[in-house]
Coordinates of N, CA, C and O in Angstrom, one line a residue:
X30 N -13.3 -27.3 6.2 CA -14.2 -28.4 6.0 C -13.7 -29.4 4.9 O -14.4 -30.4 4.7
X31 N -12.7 -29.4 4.5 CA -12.1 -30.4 3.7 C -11.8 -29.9 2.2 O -12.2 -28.7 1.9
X32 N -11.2 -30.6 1.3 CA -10.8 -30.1 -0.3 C -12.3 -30.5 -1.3 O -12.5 -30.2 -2.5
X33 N -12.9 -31.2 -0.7 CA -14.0 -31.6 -1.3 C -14.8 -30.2 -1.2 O -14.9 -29.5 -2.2
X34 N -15.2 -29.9 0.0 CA -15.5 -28.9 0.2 C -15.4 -27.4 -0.5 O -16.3 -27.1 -1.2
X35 N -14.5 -26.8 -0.3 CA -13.4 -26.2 -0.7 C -13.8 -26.1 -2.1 O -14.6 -25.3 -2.5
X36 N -13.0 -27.2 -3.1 CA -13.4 -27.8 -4.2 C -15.1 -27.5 -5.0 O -15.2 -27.2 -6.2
X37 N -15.9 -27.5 -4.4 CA -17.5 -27.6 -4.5 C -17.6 -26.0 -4.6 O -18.1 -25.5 -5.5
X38 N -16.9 -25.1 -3.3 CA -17.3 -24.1 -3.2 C -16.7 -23.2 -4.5 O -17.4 -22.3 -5.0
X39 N -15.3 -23.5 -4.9 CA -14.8 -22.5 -5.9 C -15.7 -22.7 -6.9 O -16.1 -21.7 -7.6
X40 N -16.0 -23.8 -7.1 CA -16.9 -24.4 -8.8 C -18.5 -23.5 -8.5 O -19.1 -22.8 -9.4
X41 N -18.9 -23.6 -7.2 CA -20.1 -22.6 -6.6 C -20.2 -21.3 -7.1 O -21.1 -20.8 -7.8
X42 N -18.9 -20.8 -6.7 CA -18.4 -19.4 -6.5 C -18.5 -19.2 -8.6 O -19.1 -18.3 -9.2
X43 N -18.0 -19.9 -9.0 CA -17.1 -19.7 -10.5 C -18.1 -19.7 -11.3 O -18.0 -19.1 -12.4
X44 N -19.3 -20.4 -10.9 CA -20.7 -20.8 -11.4 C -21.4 -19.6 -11.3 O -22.3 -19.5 -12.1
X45 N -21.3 -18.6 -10.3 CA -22.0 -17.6 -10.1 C -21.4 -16.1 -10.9 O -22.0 -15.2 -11.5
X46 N -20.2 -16.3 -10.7 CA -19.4 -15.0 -11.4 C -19.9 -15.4 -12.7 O -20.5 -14.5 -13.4
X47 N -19.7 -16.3 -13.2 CA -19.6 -16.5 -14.6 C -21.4 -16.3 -14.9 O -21.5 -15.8 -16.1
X48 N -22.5 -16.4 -14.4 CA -23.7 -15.6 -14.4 C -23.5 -14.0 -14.8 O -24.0 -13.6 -15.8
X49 N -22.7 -13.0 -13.7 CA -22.2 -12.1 -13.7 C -21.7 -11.5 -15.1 O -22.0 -10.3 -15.3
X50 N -21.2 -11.9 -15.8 CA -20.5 -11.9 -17.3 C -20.8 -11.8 -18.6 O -21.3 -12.9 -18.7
X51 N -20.8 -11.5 -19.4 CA -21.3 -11.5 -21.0 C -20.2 -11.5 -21.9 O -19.0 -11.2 -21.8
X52 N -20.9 -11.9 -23.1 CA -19.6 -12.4 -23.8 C -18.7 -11.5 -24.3 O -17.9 -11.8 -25.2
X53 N -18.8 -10.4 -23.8 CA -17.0 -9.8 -23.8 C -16.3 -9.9 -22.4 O -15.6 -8.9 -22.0
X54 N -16.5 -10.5 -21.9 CA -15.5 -10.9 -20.7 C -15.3 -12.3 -20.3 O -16.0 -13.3 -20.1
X55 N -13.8 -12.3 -20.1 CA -13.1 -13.5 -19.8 C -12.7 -13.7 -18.6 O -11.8 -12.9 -18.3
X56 N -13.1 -14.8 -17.4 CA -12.7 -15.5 -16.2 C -12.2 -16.4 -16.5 O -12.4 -17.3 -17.3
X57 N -11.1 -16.2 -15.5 CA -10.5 -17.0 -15.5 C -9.8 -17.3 -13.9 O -9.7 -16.4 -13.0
X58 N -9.2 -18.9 -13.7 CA -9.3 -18.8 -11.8 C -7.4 -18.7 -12.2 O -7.0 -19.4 -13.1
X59 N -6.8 -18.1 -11.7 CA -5.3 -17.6 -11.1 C -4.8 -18.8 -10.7 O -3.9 -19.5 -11.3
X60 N -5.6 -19.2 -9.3 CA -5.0 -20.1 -8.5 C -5.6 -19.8 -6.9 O -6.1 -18.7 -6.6
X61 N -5.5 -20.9 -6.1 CA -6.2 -20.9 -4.9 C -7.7 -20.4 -4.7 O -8.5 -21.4 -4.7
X62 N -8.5 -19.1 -4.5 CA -9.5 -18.6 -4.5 C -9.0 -17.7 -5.2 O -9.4 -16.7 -4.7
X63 N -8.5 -17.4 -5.9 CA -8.7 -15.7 -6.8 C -8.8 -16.3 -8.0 O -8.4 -17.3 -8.4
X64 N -9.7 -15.2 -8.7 CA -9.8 -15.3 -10.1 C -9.4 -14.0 -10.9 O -8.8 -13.1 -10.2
X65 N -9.5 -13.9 -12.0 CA -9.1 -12.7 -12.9 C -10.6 -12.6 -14.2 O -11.3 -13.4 -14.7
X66 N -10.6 -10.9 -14.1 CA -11.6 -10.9 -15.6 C -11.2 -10.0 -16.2 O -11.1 -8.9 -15.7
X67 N -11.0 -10.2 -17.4 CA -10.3 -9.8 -18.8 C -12.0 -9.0 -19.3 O -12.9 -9.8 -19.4
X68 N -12.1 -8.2 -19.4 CA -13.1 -7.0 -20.0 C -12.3 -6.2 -21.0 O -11.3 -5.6 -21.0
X69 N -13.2 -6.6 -22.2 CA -12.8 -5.6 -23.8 C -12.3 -4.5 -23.6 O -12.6 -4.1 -22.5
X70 N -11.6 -3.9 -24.3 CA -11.1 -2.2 -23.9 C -12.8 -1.5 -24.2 O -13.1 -0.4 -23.7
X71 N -13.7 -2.1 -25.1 CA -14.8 -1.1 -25.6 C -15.5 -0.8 -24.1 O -16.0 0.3 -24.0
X72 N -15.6 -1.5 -23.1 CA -16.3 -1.3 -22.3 C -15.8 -0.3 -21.3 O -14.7 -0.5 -20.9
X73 N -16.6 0.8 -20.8 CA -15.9 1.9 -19.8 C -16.0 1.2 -18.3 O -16.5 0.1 -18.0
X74 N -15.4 2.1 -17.6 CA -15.5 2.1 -15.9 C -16.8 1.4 -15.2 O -16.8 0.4 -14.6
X75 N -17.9 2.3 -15.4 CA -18.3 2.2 -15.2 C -19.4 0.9 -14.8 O -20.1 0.5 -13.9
X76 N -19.1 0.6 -16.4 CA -20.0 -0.8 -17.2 C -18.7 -2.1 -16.1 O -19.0 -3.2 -16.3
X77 N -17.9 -2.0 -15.6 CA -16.7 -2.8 -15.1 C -17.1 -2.5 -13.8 O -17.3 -3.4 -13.0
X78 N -17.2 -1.1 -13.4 CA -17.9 -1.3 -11.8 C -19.0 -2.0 -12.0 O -18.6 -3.2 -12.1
X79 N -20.3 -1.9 -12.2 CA -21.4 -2.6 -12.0 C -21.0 -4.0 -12.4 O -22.1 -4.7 -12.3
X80 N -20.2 -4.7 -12.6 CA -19.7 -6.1 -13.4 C -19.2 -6.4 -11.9 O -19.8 -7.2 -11.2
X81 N -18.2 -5.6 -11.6 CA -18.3 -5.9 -9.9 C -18.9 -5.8 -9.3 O -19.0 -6.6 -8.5
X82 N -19.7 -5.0 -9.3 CA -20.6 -5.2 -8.1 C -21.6 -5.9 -7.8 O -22.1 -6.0 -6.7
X83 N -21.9 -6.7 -9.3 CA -22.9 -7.9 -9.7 C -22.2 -8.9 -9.1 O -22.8 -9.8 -8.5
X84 N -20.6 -9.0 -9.3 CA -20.1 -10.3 -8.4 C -20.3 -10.4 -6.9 O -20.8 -11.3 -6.3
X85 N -19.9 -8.9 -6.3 CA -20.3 -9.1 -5.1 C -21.6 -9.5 -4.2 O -21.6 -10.2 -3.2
X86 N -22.8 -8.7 -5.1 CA -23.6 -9.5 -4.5 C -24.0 -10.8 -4.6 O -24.7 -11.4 -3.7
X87 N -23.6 -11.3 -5.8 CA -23.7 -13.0 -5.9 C -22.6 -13.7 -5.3 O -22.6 -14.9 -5.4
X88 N -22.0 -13.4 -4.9 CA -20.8 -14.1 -4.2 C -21.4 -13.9 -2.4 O -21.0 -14.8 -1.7
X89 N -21.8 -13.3 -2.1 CA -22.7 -12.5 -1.0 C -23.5 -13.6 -0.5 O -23.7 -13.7 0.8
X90 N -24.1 -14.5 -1.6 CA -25.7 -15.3 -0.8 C -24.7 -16.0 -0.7 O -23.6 -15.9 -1.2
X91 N -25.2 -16.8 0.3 CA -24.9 -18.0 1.5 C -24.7 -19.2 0.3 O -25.1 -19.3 -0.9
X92 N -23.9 -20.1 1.0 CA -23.6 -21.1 0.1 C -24.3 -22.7 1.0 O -23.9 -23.1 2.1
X93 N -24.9 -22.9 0.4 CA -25.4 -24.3 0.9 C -24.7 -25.8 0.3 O -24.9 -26.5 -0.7
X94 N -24.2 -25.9 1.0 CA -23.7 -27.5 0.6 C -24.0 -28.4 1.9 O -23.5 -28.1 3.1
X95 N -24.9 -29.7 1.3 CA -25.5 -30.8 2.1 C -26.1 -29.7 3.8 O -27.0 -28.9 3.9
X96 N -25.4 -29.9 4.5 CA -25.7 -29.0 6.0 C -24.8 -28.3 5.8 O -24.7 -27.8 6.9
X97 N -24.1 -27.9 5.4 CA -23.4 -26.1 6.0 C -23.7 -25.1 5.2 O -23.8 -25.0 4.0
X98 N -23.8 -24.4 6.0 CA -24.1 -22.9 5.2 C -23.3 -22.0 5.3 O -23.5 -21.2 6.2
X99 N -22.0 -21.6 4.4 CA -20.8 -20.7 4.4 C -21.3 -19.7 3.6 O -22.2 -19.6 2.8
X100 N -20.2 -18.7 4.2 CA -20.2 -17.2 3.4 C -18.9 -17.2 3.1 O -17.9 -17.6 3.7
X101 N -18.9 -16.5 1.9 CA -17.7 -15.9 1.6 C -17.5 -14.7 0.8 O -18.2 -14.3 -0.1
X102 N -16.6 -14.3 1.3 CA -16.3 -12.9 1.1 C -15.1 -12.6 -0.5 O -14.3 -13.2 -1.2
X103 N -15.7 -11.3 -0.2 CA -14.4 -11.1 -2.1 C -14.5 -9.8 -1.9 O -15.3 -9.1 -1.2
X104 N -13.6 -9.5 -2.5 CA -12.2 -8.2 -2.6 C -12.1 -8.4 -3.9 O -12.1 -9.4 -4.5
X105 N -12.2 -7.1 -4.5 CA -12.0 -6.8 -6.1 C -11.0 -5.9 -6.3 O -11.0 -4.8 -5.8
X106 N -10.1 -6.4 -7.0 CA -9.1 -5.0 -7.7 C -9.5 -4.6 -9.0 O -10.2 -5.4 -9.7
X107 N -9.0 -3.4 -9.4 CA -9.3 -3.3 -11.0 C -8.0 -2.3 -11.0 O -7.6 -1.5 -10.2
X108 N -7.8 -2.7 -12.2 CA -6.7 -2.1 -13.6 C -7.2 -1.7 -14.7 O -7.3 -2.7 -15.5
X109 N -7.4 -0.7 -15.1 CA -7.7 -0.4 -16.8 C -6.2 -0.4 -17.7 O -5.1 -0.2 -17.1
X110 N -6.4 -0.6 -18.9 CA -5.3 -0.2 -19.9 C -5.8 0.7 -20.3 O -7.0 0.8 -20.3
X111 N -4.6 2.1 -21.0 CA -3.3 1.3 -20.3 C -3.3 2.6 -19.5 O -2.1 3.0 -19.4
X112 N -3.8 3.3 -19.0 CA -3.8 4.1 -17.4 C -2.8 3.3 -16.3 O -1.8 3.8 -15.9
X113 N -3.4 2.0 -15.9 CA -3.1 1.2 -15.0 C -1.8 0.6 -15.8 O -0.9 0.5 -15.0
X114 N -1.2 0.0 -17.1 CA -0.6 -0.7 -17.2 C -0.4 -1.0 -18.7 O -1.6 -1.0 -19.2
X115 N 0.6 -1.3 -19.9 CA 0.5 -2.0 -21.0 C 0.6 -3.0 -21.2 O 0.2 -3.4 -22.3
X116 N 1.1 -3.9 -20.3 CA 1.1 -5.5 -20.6 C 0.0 -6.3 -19.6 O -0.6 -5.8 -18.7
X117 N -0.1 -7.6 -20.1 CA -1.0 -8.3 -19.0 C -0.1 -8.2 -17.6 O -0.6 -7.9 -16.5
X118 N 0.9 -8.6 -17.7 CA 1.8 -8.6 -16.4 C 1.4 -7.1 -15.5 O 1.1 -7.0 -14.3
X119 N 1.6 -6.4 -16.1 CA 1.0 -5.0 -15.5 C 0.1 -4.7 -14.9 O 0.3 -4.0 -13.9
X120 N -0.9 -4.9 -15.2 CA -2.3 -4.7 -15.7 C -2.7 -6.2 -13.9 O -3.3 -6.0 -12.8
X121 N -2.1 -7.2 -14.4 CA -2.7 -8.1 -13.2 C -2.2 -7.8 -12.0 O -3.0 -7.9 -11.0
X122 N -1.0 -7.5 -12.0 CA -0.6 -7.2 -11.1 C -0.8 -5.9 -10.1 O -0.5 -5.8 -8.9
X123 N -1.3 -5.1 -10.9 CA -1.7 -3.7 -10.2 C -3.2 -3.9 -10.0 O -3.6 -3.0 -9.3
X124 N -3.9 -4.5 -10.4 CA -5.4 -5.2 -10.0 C -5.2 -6.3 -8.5 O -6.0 -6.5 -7.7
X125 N -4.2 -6.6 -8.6 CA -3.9 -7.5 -7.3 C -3.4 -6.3 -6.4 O -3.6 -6.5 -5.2
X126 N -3.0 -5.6 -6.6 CA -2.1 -4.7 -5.4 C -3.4 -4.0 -4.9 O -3.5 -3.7 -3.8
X127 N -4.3 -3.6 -5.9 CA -5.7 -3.3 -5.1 C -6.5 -4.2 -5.3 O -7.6 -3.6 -5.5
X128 N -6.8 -5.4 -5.3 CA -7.6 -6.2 -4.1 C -6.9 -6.6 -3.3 O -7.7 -7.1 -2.5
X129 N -5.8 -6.8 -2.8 CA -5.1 -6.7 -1.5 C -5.6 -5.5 -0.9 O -6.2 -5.8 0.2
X130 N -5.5 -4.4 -1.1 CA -5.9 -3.1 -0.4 C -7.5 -3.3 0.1 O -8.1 -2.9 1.1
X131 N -8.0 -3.9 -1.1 CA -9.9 -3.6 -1.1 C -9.8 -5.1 0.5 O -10.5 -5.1 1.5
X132 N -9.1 -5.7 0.3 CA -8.8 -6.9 1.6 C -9.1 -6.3 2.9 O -9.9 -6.6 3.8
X133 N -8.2 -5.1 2.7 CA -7.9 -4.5 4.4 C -9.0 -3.9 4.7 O -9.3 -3.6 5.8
X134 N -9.7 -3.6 3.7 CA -11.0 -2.3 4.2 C -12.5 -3.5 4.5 O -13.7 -3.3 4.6
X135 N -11.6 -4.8 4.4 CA -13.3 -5.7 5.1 C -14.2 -6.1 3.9 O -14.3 -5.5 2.9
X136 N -14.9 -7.4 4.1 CA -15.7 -7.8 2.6 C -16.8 -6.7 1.9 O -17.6 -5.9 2.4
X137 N -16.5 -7.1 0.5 CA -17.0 -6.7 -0.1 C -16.4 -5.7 -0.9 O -17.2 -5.2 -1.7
X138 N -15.5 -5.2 -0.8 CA -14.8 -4.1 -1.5 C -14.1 -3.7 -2.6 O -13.0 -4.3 -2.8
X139 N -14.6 -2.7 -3.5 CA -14.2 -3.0 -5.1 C -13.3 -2.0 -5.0 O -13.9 -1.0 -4.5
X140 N -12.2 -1.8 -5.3 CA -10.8 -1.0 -5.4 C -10.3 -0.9 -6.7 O -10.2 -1.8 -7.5
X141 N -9.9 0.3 -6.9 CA -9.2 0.8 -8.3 C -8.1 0.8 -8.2 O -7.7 1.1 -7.1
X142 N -6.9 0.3 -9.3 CA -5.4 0.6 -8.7 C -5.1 1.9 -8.2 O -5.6 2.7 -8.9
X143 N -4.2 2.4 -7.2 CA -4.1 3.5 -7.4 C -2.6 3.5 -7.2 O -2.0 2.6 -6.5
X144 N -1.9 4.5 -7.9 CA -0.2 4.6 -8.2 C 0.3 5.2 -6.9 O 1.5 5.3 -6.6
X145 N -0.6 5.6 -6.3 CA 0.5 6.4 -4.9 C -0.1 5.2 -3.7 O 0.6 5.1 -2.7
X146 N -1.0 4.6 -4.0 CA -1.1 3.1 -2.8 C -0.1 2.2 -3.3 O 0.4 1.8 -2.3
X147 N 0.5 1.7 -4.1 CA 1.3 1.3 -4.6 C 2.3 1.4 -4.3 O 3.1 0.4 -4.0
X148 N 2.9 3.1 -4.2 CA 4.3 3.1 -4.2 C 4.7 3.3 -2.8 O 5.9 3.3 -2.5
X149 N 3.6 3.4 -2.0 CA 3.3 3.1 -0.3 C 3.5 1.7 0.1 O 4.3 1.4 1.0
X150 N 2.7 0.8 -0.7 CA 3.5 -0.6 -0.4 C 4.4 -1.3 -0.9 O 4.4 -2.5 -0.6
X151 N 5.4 -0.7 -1.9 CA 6.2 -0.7 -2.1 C 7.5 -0.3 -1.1 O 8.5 -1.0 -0.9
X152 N 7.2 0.9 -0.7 CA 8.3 1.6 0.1 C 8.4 0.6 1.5 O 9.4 0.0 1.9
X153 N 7.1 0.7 1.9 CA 6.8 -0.5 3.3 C 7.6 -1.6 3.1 O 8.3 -1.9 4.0
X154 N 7.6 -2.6 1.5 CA 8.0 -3.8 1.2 C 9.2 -3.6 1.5 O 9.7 -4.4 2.2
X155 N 9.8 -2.6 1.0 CA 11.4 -2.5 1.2 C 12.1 -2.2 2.2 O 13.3 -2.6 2.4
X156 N 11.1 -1.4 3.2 CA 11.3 -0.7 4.7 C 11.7 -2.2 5.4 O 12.7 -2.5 6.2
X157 N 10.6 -3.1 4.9 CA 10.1 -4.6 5.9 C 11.8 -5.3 5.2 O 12.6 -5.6 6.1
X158 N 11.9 -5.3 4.6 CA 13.0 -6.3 4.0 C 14.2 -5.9 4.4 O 15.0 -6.8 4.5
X159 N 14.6 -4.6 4.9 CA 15.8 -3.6 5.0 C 16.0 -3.6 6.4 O 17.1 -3.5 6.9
X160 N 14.7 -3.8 6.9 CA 14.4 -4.2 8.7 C 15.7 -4.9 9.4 O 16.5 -4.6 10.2
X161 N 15.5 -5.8 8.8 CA 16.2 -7.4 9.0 C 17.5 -7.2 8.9 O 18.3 -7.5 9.9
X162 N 17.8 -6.8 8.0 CA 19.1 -6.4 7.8 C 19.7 -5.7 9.0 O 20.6 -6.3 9.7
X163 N 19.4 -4.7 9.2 CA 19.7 -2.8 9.9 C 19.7 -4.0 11.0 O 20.9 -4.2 11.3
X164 N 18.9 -4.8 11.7 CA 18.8 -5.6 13.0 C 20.3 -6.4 13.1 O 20.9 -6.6 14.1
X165 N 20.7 -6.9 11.7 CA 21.7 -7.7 11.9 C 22.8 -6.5 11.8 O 23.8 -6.8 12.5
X166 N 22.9 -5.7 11.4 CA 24.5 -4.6 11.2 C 24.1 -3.7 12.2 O 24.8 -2.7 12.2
X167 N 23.3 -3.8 13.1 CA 23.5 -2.9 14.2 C 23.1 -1.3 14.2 O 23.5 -0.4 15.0
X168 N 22.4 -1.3 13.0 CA 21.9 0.5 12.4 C 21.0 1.2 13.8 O 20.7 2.3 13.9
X169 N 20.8 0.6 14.4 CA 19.8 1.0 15.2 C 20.5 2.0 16.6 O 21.6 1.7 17.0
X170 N 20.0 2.9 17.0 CA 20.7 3.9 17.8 C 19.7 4.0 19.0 O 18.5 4.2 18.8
X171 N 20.2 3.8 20.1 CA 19.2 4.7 21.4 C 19.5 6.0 22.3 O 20.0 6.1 23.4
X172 N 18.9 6.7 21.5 CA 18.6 7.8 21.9 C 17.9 8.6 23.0 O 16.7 8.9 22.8
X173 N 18.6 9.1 24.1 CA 17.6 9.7 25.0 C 17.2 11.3 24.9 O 17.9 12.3 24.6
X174 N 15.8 11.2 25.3 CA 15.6 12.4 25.2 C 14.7 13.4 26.6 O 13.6 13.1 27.1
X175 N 15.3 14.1 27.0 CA 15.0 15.0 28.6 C 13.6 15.4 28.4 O 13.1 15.8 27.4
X176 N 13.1 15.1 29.6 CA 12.3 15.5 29.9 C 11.5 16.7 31.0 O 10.9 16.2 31.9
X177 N 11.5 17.7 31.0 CA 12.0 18.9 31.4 C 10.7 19.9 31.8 O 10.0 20.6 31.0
X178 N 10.6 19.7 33.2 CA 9.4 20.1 34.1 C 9.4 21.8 33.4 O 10.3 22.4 33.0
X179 N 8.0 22.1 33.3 CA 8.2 23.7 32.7 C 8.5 24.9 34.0 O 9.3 25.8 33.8
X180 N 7.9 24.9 35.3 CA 8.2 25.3 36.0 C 9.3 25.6 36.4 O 9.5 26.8 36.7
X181 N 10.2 24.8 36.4 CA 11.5 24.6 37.3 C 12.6 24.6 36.1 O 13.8 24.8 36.4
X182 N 12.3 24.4 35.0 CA 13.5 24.2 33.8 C 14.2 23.0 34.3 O 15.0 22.5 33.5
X183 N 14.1 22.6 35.3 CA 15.0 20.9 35.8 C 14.5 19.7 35.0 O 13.3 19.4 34.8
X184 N 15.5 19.2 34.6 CA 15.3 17.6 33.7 C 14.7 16.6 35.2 O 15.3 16.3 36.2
X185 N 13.2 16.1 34.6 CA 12.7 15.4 35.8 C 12.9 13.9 35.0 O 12.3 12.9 35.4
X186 N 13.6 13.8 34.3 CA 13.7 12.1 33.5 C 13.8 11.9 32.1 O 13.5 12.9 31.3
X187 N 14.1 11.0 31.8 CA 14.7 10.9 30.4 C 13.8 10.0 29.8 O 13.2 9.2 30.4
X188 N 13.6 10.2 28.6 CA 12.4 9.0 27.5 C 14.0 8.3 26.8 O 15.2 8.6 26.7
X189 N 13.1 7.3 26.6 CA 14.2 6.3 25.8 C 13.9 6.3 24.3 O 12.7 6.4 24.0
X190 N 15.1 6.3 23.2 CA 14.2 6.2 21.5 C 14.7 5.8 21.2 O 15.9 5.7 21.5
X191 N 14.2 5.3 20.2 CA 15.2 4.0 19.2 C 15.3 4.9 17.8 O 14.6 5.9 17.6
X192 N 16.2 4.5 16.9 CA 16.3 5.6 15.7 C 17.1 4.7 14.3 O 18.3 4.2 14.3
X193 N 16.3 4.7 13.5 CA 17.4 4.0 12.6 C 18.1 4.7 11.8 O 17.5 5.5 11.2
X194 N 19.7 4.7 11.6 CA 20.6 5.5 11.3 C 20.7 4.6 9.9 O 21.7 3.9 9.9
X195 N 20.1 4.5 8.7 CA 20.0 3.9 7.7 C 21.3 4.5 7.0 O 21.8 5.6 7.2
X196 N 21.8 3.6 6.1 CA 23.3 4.3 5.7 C 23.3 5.3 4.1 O 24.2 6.1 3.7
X197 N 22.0 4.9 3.6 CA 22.0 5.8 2.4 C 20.9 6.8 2.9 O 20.9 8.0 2.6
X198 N 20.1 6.1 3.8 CA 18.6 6.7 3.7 C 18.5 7.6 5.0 O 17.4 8.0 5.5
X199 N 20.1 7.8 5.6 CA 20.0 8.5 7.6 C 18.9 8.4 8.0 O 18.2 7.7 7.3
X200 N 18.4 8.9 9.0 CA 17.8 8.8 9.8 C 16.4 8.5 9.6 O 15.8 9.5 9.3
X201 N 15.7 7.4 9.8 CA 14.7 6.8 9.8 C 13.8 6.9 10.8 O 13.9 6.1 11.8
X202 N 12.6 8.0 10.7 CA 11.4 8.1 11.4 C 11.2 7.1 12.4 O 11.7 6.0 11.9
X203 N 10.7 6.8 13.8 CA 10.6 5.6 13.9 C 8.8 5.7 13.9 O 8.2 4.7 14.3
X204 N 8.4 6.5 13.4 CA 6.6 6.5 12.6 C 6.8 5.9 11.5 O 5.7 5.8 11.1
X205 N 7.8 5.4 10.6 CA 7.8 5.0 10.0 C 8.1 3.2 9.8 O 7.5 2.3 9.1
X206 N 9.1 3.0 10.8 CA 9.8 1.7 11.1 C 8.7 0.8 12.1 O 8.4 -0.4 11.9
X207 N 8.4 1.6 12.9 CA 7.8 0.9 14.2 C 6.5 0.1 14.1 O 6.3 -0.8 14.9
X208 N 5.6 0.6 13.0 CA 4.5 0.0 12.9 C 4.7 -1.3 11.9 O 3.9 -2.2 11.6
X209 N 5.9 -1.2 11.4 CA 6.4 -2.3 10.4 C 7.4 -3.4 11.2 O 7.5 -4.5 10.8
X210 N 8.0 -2.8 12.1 CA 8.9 -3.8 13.1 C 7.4 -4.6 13.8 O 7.5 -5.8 13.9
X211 N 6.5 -4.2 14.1 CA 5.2 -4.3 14.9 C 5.1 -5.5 14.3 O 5.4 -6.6 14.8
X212 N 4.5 -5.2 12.9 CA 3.6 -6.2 12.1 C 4.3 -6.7 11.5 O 3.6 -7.0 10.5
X213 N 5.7 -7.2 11.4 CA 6.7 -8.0 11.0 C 7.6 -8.8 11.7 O 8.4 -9.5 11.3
X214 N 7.2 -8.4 13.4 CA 7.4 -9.4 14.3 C 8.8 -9.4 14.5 O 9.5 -10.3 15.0
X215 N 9.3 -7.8 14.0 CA 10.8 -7.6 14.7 C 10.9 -7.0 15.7 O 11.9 -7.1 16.3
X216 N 9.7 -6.1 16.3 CA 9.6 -5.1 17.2 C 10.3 -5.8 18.8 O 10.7 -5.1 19.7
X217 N 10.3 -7.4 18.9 CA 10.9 -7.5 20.5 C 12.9 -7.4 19.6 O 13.9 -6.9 20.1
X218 N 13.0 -8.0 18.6 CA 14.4 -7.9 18.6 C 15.2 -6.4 18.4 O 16.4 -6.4 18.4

């Protein structure tokens, strides 16, 4: 609907979180639609879930401007210190790796960092980056494998497999590769 638009809605949105809030906590907008909130160490889990979940529902009502009526949706990560992290750099960053996650599971969703989702999309990150490569040096192997009637013990046909022969990491799952060739749009090369 345009930057005007757009524009109106974040100041909407920013207007409403900031309802959400008391004066030990600090919003602040990142950049594009995301924001960040800085919560005192004195406050627990707890008092930080319901602070989310106060966003979500106010982020929830419909937004009226002139004739349209938009929704929009929000994804929360959280980080505590220093569990999650000792620097700000840490700390935001592992709050962002779970609202990306809280993303995938559909609006509304408040997500905690967690260290083993992390080092899952990390590994993926690296899988996806290493893809490209292995495509250009030729790591990739096809593999047949028999198919072998139980009755008769006779090979009635062969399955075709692809296999990546990774040079530090040998032989690469293709349960592991394949759903990432998929959604990385290497799977026809």
């Amino acid at each position: 609907h345009g930057h005007d638009v757009g524009d109106a809605v974040l100041n909407i949105c920013a207007s409403r979180m900031n309802g959400c809030i008391n004066h030990n906590h600090y919003l602040a907008r990142m950049g594009g639609d995301e924001f960040a909130m800085l919560v005192k160490l004195s406050e627990n889990e707890e008092s930080v879930n319901l602070t989310a979940k106060r966003f979500v529902k106010a982020l929830s009502e419909p937004i009226q401007l002139n004739d349209l009526k938009l929704h929009v949706g929000v994804s929360i990560g959280i980080s505590f210190y220093p569990k999650d992290g000792t620097t700000f750099s840490e700390l935001l960053n592992h709050a962002d790796v779970a609202m990306y996650q809280a993303k995938q599971g559909g609006k509304g969703k408040i997500l905690h960092f967690n260290k083993k989702d992390a080092e899952q999309i990390r590994e993926k990150n690296e899988l996806r980056t290493q893809l490209l490569s292995a495509l250009n040096k030729k790591e990739f192997e096809l593999w047949y494998q028999p198919q072998v009637c139980c009755e008769s013990s006779c090979v009635i046909g062969v399955e075709a497999l692809v296999r990546w022969n990774h040079p530090t990491g040998g032989l690469i799952s293709p349960v592991k590769f394949i759903p990432i060739a998929e959604e990385s749009g290497f799977i026809d090369p």
